[in-house]
GROMACS .gro file of C-alpha atoms in nm:
model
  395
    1UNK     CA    1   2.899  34.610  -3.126
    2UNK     CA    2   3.253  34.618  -2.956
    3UNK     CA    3   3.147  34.683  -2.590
    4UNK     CA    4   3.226  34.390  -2.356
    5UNK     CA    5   2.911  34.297  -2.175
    6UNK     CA    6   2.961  34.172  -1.816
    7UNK     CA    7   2.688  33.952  -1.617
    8UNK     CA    8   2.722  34.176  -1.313
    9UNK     CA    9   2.474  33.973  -1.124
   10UNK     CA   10   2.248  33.647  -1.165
   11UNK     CA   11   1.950  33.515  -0.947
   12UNK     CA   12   1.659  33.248  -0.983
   13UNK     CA   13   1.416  33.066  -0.778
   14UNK     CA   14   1.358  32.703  -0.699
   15UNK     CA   15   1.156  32.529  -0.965
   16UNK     CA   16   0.820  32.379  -0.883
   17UNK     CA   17   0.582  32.124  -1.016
   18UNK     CA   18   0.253  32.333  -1.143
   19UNK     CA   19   0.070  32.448  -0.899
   20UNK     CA   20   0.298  32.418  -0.644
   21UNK     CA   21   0.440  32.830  -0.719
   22UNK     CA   22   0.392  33.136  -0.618
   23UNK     CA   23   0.196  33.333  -0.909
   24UNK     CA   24   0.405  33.458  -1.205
   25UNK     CA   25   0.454  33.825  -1.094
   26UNK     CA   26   0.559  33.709  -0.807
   27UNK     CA   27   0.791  33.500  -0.899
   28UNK     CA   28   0.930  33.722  -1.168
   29UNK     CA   29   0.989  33.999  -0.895
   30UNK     CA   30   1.207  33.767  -0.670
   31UNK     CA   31   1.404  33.686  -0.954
   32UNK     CA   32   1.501  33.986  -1.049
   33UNK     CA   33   1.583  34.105  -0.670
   34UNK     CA   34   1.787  33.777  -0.653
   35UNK     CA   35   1.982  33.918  -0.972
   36UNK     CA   36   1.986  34.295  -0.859
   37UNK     CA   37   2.138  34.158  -0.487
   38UNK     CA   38   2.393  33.967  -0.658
   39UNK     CA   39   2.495  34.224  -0.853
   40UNK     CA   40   2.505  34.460  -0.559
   41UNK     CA   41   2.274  34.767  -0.741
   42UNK     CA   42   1.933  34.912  -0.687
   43UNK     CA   43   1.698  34.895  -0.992
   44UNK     CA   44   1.683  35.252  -1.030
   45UNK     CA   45   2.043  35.194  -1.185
   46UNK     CA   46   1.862  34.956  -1.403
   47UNK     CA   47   1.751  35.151  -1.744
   48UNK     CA   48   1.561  34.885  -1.945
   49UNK     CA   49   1.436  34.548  -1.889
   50UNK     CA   50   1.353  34.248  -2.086
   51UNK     CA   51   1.078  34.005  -1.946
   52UNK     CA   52   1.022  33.691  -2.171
   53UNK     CA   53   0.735  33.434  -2.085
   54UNK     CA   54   0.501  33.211  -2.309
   55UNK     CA   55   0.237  33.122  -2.142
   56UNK     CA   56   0.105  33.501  -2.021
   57UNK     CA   57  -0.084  33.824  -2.063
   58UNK     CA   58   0.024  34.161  -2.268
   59UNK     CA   59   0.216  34.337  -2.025
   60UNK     CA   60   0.304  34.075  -1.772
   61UNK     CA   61   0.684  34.162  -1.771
   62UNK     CA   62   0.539  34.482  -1.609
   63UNK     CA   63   0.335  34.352  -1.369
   64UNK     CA   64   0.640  34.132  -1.217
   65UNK     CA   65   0.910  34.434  -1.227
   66UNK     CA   66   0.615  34.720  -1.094
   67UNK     CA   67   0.683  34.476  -0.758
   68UNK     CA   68   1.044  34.566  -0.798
   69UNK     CA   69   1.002  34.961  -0.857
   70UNK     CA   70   0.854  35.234  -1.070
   71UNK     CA   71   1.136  35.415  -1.218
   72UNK     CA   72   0.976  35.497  -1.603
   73UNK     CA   73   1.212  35.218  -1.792
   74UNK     CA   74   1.104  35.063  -2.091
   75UNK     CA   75   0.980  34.748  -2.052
   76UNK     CA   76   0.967  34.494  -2.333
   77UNK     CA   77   0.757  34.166  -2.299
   78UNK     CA   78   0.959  33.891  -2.500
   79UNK     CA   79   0.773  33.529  -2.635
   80UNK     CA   80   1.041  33.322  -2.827
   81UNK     CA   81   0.895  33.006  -2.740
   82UNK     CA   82   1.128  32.776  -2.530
   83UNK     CA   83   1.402  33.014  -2.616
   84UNK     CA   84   1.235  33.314  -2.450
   85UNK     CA   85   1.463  33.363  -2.160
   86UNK     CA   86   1.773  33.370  -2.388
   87UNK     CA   87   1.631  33.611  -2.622
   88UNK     CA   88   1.527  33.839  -2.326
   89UNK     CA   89   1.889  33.817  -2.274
   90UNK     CA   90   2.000  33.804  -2.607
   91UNK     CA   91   1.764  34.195  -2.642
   92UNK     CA   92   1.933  34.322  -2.305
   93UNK     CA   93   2.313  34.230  -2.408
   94UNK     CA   94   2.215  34.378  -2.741
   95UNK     CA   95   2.128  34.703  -2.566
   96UNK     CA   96   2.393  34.774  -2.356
   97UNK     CA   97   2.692  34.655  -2.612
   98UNK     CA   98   2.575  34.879  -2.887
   99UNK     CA   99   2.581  35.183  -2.648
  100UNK     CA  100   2.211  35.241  -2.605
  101UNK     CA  101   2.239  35.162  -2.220
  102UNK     CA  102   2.509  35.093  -1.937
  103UNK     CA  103   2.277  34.839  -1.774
  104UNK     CA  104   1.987  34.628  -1.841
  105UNK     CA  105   1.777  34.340  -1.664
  106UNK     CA  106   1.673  34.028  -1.793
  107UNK     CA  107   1.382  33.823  -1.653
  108UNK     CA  108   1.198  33.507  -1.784
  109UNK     CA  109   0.940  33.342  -1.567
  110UNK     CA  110   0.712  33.073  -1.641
  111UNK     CA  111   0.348  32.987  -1.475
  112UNK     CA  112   0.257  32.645  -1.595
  113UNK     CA  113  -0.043  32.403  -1.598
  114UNK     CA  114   0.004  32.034  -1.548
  115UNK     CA  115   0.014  31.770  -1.881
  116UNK     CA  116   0.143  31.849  -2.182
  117UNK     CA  117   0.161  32.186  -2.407
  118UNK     CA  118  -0.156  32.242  -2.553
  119UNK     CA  119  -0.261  32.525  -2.824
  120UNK     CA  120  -0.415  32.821  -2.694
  121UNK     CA  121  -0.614  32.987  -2.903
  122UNK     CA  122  -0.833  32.718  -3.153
  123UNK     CA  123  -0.989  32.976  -3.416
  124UNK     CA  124  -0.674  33.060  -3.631
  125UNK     CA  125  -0.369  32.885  -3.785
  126UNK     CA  126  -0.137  32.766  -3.480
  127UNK     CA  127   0.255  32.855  -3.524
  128UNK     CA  128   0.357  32.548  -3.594
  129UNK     CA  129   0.140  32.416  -3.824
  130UNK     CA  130   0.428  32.380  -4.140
  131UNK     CA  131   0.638  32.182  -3.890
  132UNK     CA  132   0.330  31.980  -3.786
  133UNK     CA  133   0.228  31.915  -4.192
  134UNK     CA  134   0.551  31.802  -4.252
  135UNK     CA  135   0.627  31.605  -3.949
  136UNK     CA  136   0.296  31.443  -4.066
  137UNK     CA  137   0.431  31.389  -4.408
  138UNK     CA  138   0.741  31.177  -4.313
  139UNK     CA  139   0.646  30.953  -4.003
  140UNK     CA  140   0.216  31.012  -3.948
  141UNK     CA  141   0.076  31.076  -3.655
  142UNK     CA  142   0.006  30.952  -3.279
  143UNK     CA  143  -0.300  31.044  -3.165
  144UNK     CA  144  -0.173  30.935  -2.806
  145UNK     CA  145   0.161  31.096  -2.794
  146UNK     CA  146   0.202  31.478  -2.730
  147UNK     CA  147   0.322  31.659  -3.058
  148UNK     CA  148   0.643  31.795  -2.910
  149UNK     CA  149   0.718  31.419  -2.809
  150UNK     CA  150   0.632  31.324  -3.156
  151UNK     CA  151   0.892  31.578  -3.316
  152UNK     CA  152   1.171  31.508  -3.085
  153UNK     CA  153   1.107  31.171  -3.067
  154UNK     CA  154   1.111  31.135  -3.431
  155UNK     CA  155   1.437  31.317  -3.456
  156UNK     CA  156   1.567  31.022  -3.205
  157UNK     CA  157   1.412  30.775  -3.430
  158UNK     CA  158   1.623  30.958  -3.732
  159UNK     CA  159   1.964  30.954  -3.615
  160UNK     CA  160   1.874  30.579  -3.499
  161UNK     CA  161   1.809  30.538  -3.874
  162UNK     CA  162   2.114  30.725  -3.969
  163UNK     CA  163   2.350  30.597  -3.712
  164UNK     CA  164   2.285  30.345  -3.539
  165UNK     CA  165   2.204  30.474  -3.205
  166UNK     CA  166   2.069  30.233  -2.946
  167UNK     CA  167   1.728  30.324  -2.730
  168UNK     CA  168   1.957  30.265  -2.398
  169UNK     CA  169   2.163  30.542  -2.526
  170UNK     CA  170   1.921  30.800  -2.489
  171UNK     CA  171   1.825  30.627  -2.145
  172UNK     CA  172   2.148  30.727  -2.035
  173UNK     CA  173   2.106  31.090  -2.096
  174UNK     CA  174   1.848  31.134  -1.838
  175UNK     CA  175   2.035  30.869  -1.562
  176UNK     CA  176   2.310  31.153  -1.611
  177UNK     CA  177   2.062  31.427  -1.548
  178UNK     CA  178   1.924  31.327  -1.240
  179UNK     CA  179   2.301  31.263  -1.099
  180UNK     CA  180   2.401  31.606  -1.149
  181UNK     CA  181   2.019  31.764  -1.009
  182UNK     CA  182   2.116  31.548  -0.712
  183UNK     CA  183   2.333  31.838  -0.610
  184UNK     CA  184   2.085  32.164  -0.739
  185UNK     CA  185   1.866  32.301  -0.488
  186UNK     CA  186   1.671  32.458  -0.776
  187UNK     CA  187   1.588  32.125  -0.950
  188UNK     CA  188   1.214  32.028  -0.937
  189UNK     CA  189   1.372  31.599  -0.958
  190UNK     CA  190   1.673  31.543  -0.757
  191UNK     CA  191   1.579  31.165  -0.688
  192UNK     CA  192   1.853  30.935  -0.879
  193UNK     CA  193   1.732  30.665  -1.142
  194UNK     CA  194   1.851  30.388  -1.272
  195UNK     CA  195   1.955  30.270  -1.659
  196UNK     CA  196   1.639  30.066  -1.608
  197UNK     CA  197   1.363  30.284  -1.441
  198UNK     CA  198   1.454  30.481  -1.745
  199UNK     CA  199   1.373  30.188  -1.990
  200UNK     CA  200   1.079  30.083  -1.791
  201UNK     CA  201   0.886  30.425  -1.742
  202UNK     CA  202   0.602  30.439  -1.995
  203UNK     CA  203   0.665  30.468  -2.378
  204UNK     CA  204   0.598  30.769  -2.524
  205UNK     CA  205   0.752  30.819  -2.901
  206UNK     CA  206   1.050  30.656  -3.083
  207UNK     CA  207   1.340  30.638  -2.817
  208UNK     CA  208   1.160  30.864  -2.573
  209UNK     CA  209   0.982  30.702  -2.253
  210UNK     CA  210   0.819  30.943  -1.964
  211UNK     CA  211   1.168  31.004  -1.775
  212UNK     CA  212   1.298  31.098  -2.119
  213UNK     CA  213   1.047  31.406  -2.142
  214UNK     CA  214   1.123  31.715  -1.925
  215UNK     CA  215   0.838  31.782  -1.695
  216UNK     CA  216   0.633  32.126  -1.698
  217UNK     CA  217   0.725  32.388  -1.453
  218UNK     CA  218   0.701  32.693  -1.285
  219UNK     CA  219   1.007  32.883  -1.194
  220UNK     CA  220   1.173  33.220  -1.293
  221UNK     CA  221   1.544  33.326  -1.313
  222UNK     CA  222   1.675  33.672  -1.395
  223UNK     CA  223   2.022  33.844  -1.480
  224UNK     CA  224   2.167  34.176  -1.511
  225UNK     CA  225   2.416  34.287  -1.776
  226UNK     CA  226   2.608  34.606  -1.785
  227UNK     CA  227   2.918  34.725  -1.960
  228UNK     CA  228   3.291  34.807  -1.801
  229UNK     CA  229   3.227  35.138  -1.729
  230UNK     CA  230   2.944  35.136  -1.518
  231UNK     CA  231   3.088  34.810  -1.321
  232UNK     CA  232   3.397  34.998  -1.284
  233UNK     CA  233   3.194  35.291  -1.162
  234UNK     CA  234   2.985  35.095  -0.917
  235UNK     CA  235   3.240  34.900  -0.816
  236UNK     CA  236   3.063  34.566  -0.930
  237UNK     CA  237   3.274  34.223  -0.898
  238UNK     CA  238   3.198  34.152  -1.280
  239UNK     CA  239   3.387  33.881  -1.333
  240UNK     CA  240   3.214  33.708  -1.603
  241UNK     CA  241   3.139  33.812  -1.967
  242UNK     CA  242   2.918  33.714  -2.268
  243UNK     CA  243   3.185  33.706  -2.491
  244UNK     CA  244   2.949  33.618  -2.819
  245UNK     CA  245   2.596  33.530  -2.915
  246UNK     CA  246   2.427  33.439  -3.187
  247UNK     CA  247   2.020  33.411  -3.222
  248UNK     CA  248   1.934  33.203  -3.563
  249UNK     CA  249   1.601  33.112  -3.726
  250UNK     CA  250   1.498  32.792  -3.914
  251UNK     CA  251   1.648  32.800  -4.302
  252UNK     CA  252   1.519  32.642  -4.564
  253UNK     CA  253   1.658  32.324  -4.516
  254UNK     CA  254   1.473  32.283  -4.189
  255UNK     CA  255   1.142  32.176  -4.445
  256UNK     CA  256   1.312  32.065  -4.763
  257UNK     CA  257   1.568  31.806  -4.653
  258UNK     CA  258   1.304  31.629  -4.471
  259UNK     CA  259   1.472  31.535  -4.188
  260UNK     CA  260   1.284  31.497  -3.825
  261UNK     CA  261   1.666  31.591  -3.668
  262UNK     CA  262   1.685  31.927  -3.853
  263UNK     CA  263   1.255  31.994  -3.837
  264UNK     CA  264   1.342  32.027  -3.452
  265UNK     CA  265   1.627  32.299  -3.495
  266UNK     CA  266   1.956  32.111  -3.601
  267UNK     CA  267   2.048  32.314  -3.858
  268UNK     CA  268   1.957  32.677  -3.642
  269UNK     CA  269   2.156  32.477  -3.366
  270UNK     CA  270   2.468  32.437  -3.611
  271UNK     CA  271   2.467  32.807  -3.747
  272UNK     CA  272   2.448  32.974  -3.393
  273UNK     CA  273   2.681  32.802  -3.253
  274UNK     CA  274   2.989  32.852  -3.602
  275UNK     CA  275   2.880  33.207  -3.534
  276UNK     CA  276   2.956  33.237  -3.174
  277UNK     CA  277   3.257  33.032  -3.199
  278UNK     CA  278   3.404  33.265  -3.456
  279UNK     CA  279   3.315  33.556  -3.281
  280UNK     CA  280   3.469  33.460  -2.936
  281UNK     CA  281   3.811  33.326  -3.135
  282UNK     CA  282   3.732  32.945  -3.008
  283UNK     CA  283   3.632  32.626  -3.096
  284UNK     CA  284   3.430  32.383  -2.922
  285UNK     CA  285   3.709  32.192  -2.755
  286UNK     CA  286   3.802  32.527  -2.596
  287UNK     CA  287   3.449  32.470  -2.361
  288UNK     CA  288   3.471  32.319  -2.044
  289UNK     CA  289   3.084  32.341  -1.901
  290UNK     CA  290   2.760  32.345  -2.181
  291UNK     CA  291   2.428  32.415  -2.053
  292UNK     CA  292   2.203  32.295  -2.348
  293UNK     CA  293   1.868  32.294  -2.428
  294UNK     CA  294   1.749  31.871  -2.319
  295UNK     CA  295   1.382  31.912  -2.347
  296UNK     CA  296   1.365  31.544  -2.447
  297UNK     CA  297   1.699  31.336  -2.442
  298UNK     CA  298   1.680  31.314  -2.830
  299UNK     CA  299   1.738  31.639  -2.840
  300UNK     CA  300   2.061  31.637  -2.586
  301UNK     CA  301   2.176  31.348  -2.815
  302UNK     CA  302   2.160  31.502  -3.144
  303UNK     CA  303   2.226  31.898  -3.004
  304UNK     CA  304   2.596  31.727  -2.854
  305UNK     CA  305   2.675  31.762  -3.241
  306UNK     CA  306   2.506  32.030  -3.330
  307UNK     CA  307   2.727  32.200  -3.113
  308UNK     CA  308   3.018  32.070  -3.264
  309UNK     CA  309   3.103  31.912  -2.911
  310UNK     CA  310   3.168  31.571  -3.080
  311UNK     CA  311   3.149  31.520  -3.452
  312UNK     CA  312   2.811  31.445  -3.665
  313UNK     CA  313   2.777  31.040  -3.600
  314UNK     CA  314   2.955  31.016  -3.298
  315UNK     CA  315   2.727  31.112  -3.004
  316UNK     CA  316   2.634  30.792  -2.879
  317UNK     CA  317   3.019  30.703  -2.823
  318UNK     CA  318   3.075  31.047  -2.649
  319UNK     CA  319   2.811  30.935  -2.438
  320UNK     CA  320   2.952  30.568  -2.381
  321UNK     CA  321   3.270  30.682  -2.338
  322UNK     CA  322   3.148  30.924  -2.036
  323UNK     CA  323   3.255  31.238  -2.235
  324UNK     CA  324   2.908  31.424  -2.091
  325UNK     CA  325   3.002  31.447  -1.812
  326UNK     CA  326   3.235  31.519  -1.456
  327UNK     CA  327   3.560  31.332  -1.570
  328UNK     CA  328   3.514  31.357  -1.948
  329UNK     CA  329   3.598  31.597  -2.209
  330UNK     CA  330   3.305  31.867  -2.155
  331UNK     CA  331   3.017  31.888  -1.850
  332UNK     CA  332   2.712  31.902  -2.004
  333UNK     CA  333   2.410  32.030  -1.769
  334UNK     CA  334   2.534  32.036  -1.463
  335UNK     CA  335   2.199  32.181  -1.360
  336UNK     CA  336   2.051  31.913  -1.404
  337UNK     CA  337   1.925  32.072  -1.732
  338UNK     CA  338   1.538  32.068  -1.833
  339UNK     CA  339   1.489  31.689  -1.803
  340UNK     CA  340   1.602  31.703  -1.375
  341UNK     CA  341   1.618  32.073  -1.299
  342UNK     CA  342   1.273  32.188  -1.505
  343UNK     CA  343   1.156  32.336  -1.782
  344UNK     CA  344   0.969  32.660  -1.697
  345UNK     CA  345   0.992  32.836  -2.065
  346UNK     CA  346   1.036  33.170  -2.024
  347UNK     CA  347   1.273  33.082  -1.748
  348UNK     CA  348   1.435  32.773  -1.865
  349UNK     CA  349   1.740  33.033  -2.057
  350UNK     CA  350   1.785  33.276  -1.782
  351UNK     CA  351   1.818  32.954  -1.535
  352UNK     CA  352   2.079  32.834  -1.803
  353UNK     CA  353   2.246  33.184  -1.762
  354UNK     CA  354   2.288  33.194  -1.408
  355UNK     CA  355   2.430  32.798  -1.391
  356UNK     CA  356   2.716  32.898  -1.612
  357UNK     CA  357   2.767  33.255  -1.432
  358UNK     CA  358   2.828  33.019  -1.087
  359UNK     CA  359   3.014  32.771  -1.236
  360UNK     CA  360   3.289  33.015  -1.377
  361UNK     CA  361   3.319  33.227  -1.079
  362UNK     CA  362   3.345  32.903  -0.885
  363UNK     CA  363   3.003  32.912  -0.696
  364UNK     CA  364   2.827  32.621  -0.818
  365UNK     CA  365   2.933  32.417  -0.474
  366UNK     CA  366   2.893  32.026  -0.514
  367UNK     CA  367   2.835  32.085  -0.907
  368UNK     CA  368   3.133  32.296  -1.002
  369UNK     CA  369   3.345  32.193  -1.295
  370UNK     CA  370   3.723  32.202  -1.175
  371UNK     CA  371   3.897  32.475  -1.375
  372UNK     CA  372   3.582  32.634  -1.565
  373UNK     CA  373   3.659  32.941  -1.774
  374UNK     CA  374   3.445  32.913  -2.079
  375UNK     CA  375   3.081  32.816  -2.076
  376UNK     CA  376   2.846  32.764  -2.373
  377UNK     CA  377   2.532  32.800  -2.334
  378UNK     CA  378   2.249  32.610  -2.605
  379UNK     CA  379   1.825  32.742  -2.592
  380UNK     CA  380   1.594  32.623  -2.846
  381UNK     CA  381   1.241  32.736  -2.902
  382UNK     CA  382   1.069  32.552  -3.214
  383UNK     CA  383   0.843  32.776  -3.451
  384UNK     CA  384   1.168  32.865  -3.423
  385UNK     CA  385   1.461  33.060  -3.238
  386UNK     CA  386   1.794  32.935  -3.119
  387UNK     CA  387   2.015  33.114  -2.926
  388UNK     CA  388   2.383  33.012  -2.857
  389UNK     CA  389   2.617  33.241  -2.605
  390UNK     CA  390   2.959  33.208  -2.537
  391UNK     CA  391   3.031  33.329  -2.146
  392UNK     CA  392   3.435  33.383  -2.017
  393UNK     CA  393   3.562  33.436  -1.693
  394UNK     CA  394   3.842  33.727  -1.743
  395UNK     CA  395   4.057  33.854  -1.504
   0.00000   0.00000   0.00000
C-alpha cells in the first residue's frame, strides 16, 4: 500500500450519559453528515463505508447510513470491541490506499445502558473467558467490582508492584482529564476535580476509585478518507494524512508471562505502535498531541510506555514532572479522553480521529496544542485488538 490517505473530513456528536441520546441510527447518520460537510462532498461520492458498534443488531451500520442515502455501497458492520471505531477506520484507510476505492466513510456509534458492561448472551462461552481464567489465576476475584475494573485495576496494582507507583499517581491522571474536557463541548464531564475528590470517590479495584473509571456513553463520530487524486479532483482542503497504522492482536505472552499489565493489551500496545513508528520514519519524541485509549487511569499510566512516550518504569515521573500535558513534552488527551469526554465504544476511536484531525489543522480552539504536526493516536479493545495510527499535517 503506497497511496497517501488523506482525512478529507471529520465530524461527531456531543456525548451523552445513557439515555440521554438520540437512538443509534440516528446518531450514526448525523455523524457521518457532520464528516461528509466537513469534507465538503455528497455521499454519493462516497463508495464504501465502515460502521463499527458493539452493543447492536446485524446490519445496524445500514440502518444509520440508509438515513444518509441509498446509493448501492457496500456496507460492512465492524465489532472490535473498544477498538471498533479505529478498526472501522483502520478497514476504510485499508480500502482506499490499496487502490480498491478513492473514498470511503467511517462511522462508529455507540447506544449504551447505564452500570457497568455486562455479557450478553449467557448460553455459550463469553470472549473473554481465557483472560477472565487467568486474571482469576493470579489475583482472585471481586464479586463486587466490575471485571473490566478488575483487569485494569490489577494491571495498576502490577506496575505498583513492579515500580513503585503511588495510588495518587493515578489520581492525577483523571484531575488532568477533566482540565482539558473543561474546554470540549463534546465531553459528557467538563466539571473540574480535585487531587482529592479523586482519592475520596468510592473504591473500586487496586488504584482505581469511581472517577478513575470512564463512564458509559452514547455518542457517535465519523470520518471520511480519500486518496490525492480524488481530493485534488474535488478540490478538498485535505490537509491531514494517516501517515501509518498498525492493528495488532494479543501474542502469546499476553497469557504466559502472567502479567495483569500485558493481560490488558501491553504487549499489542508495544507492537502497534514499533510498527507505525517505523512505517511513518519517526519516533515517539517526534509526537506532539496522543489521543490514547484511558478507559481506566491504569491503563493511561501503563499505555504512556507502551507507547514508548516515556521509557518502561518511568511513567509516574512523566506524570509528576507535568510531561502529560499543555507545557510538557507531549499532550496527551486533549479531549478529555474516555475518562472526561466518554466512552461510547464503537465511537470512542472515530472521536479520537477527529480530535487529532482539529488539532493539526489548528481547529481545536481553547484545546489546541501550539505547533501540532504529528498526532498519535492509541484504541484498545480487550478479547483483543489494538490499533495505533500515526496522522501528519503536510503542506
Amino acid at each position: 500500500m503506497t497511496r497517501k490517505v488523506h482525512v478529507a473530513g471529520v465530524g461527531m456528536i456531543p456525548f451523552t450519559k445513557p439515555g440521554k441520546s438520540e437512538n443509534y441510527n440516528v446518531m450514526g447518520e448525523t455523524a457521518a453528515r457532520a464528516a461528509l460537510r466537513d469534507a465538503g462532498i455528497e455521499y454519493s461520492l462516497v463508495q464504501q463505508a465502515y460502521v463499527g458498534y458493539v452493543y447492536g443488531d446485524s446490519t445496524a451500520g445500514q440502518a444509520a447510513l440508509y438515513g444518509v442515502g441509498l446509493t448501492g455501497i457496500p456496507v460492512f458492520n465492524v465489532n472490535n470491541n473498544c477498538a471498533t471505531g479505529s478498526s472501522a477506520l483502520y478497514l476504510a484507510r485499508q480500502a482506499v490506499a490499496s487502490g480498491a476505492v478513492e473514498c470511503a466513510l467511517a462511522v462508529g456509534f455507540e447506544q449504551m445502558k447505564p452500570g457497568a458492561l455486562k455479557r450478553v448472551w449467557d448460553d455459550r462461552p463469553a470472549p473473554m473467558f481465557r483472560f477472565d481464567n487467568l486474571m482469576t489465576e493470579i489475583q482472585g476475584v471481586d464479586e463486587t467490582s466490575p471485571r473490566a475494573a478488575q483487569l485494569f485495576g490489577g494491571a495498576g496494582v502490577s506496575h505498583m508492584q513492579k515500580y513503585g507507583t503511588k495510588p495518587e499517581t493515578f489520581a492525577k491522571i483523571s484531575v488532568k482529564a477533566r482540565k482539558h474536557a473543561a474546554h470540549n463541548p463534546n465531553a459528557v464531564f467538563r466539571d473540574l476535580l480535585t487531587e482529592e475528590q479523586v482519592l475520596e470517590s468510592p473504591h473500586i479495584f487496586g488504584p482505581l476509585t469511581r472517577y478513575q473509571c470512564c463512564p458509559p456513553t452514547c455518542g457517535a463520530a465519523a470520518a471520511v478518507v480519500c486518496s490525492e487524486e480524488f481530493a485534488r479532483k474535488h478540490g478538498l482542503a485535505a490537509d491531514v494524512v494517516i501517515e501509518a497504522q498498525a492493528l495488532t492482536t494479543d501474542t502469546a505472552s499476553t497469557f504466559e508471562d502472567r502479567d495483569m499489565m500485558k493481560v490488558v493489551g501491553y504487549d499489542m500496545t508495544a507492537a502497534a505502535a514499533a510498527q507505525v513508528y517505523e512505517a511513518a520514519g519517526i519516533g515517539p519524541e517526534d509526537v506532539q498531541v496522543v489521543e490514547l485509549h484511558d478507559c481506566f487511569s491504569a491503563n493511561e499510566l501503563i499505555t504512556y510506555e507502551g507507547l514508548g512516550l516515556t521509557p518502561e518504569g518511568t511513567a509516574e515521573k512523566f506524570i509528576l514532572d507535568g510531561d502529560n500535558t499543555y507545557g510538557g513534552r507531549v499532550v496527551t488527551n486533549p479531549s478529555g479522553g474516555l475518562l472526561s469526554k466518554g466512552h461510547p465504544l464503537g465511537a470512542t476511536g472515530l472521536a479520537q480521529c477527529a480530535e487529532l484531525v482539529w488539532q493539526l489543522r489548528g481547529q481545536a480552539g481553547a484545546r489546541q496544542v501550539e505547533g501540532a504536526r504529528i498526532g498519535l493516536q492509541h484504541n484498545l479493545g480487550l478479547g483483543g485488538a489494538c490499533v495505533v495510527s500515526v496522522f501528519k499535517k503536510v503542506g
